[in-house]
GROMACS .gro file of C-alpha atoms in nm:
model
  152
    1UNK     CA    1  -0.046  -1.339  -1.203
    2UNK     CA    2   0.281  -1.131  -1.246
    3UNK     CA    3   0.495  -1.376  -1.062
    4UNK     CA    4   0.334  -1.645  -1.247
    5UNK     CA    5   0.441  -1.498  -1.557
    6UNK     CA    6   0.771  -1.419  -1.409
    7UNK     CA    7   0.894  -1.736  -1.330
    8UNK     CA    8   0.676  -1.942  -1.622
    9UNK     CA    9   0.733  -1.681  -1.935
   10UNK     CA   10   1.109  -1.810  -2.004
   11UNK     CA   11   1.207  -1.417  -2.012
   12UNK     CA   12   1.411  -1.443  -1.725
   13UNK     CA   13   1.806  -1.442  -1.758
   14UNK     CA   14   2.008  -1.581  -1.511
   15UNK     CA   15   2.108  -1.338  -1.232
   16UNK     CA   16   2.524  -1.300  -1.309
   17UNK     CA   17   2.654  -1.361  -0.906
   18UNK     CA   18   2.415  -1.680  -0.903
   19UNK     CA   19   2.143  -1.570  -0.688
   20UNK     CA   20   1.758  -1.669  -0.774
   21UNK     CA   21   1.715  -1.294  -0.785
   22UNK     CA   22   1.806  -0.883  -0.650
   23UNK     CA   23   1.724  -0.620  -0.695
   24UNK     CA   24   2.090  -0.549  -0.867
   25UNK     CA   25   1.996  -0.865  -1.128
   26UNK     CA   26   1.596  -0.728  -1.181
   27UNK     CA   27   1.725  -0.395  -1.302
   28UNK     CA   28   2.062  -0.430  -1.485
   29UNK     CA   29   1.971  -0.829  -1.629
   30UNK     CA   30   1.634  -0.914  -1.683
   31UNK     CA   31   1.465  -0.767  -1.994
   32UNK     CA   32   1.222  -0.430  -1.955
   33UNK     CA   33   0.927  -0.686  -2.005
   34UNK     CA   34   1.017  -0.864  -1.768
   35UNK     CA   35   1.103  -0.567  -1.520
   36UNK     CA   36   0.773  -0.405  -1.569
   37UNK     CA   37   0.561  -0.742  -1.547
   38UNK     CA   38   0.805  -0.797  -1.177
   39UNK     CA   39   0.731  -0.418  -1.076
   40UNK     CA   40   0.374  -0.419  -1.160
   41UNK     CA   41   0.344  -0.745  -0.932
   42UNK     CA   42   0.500  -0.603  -0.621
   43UNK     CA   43   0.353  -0.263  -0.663
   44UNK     CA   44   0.013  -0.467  -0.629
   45UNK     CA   45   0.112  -0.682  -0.312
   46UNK     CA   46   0.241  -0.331  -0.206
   47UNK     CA   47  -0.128  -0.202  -0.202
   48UNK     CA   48  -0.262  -0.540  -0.089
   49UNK     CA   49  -0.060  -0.546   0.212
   50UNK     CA   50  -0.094  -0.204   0.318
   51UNK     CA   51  -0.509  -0.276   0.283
   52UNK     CA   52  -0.417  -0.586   0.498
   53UNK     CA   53  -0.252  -0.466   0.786
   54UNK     CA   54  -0.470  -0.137   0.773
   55UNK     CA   55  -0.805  -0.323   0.750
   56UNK     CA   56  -0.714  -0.532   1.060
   57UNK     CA   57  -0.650  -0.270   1.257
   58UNK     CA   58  -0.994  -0.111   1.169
   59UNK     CA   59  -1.209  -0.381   1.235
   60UNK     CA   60  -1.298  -0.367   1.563
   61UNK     CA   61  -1.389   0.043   1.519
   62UNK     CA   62  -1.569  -0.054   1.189
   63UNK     CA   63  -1.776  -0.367   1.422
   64UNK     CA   64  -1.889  -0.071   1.608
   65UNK     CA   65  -1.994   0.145   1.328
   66UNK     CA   66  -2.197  -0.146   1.181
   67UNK     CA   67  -2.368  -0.230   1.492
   68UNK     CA   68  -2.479   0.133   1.619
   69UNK     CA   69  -2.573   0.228   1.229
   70UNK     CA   70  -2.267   0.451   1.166
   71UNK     CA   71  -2.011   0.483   0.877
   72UNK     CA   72  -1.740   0.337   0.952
   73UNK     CA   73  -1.434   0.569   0.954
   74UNK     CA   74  -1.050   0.609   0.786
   75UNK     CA   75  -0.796   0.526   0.997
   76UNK     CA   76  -0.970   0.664   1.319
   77UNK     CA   77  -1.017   0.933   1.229
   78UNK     CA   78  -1.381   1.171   1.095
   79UNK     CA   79  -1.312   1.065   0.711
   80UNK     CA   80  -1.530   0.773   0.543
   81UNK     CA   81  -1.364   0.450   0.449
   82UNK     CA   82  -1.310   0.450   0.125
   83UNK     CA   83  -1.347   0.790   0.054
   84UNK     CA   84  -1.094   1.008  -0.183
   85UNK     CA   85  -0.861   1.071   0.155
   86UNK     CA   86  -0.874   0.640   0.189
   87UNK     CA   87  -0.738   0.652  -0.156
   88UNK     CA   88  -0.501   0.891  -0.138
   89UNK     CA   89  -0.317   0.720   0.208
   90UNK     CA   90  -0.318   0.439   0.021
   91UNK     CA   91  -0.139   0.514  -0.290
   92UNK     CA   92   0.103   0.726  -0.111
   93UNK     CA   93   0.182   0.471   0.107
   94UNK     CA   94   0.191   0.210  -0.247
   95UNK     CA   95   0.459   0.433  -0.346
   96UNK     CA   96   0.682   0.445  -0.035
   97UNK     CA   97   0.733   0.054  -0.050
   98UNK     CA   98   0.786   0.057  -0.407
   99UNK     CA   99   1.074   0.327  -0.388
  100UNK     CA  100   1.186   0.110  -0.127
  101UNK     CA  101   1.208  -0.231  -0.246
  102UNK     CA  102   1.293  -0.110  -0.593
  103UNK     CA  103   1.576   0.182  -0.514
  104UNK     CA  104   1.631   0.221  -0.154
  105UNK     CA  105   1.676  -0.105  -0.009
  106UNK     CA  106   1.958  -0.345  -0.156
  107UNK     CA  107   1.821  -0.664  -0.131
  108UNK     CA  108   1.835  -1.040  -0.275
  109UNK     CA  109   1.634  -1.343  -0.208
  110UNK     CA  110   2.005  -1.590  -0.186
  111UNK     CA  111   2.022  -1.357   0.149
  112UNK     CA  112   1.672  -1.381   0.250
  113UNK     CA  113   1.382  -1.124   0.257
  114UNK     CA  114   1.322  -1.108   0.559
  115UNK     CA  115   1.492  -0.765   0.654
  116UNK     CA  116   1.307  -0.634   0.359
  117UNK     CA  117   1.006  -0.729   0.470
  118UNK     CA  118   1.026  -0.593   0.865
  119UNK     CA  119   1.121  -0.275   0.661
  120UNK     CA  120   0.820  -0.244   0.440
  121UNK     CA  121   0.596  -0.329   0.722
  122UNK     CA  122   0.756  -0.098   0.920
  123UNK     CA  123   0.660   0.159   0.667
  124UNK     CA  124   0.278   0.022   0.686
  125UNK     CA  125   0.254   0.090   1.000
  126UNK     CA  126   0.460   0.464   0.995
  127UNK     CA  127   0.246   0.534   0.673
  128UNK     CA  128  -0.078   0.432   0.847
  129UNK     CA  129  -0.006   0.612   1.138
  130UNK     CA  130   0.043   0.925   0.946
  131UNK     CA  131  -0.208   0.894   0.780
  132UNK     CA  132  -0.401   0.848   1.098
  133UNK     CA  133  -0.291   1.222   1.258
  134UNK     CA  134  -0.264   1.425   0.939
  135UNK     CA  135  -0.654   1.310   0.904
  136UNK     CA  136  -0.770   1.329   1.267
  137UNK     CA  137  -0.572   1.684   1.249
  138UNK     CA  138  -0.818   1.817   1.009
  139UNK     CA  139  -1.145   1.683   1.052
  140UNK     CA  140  -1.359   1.670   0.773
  141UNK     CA  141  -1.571   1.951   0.759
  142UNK     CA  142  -1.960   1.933   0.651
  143UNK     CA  143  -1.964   2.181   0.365
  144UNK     CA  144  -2.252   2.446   0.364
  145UNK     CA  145  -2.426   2.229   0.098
  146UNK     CA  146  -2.449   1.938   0.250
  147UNK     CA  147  -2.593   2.091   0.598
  148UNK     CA  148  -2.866   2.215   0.333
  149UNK     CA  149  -2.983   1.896   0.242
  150UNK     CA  150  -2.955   1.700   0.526
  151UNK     CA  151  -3.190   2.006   0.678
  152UNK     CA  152  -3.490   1.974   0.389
   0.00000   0.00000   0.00000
């Protein structure tokens, strides 16, 4: 929806060294409605993509959970999908590509974005991979309450 809006709204000012646009031309040129509306956008396909390219690497371990009756697990590792930890990866790695795209990374699409992208899903796959050993480093831990109730 944001890069519907982006490229429909009639917001957008032309980019002063011609390009369609960079990331020079979204933050010195286009209006802060427009910025936000553009940032928004690509912080989404920023979460999107890392669920993407985590989820398919999952799915064969998560296969096996269904089938034998089991939880499936974060990232390999002892931690339920989708649990506090899942969200947490997640949003740190959200906010790695958007530094990225938005600060780190000069980019424009007259040049192509295809550098930019091989970087960001380079940092999927570093983020995930963190991710990965910082959670199979510490296991999650049944708490003394939750052995309780299981017991009864």
């Amino acid at each position: 929806a944001g890069g519907g809006w982006c490229r429909s709204s009639g917001r957008s000012r032309g980019c002063p060294a011609g390009e369609t646009m960079s990331q020079r031309c979204w933050q010195e040129t286009q209006p802060l409605d427009y910025q936000i509306i553009y940032l928004v956008h690509y912080v989404s396909l920023a979460s999107q993509m890392s669920h993407f390219f985590w989820d398919a690497l999952q799915f064969g371990s998560w296969i096996r959970s269904w089938t034998t009756g089991s939880e499936p697990k974060l990232l390999f590792s002892t931690h339920a999908f989708g649990s506090q930890y899942h969200w947490a990866a997640l949003s740190l790695c959200t906010v790695v590509l958007t530094i990225t795209w938005s600060a780190v990374v000069s980019w424009s699409t007259d040049d192509g974005l295809n550098s930019l992208a091989a970087i960001l899903f380079a940092e999927i796959v570093v983020c995930g991979g963190l991710a990965s050993l910082v959670l199979r480093r510490y296991p999650l831990r049944e708490s003394s309450d939750v052995k309780h109730c299981r017991e009864k």
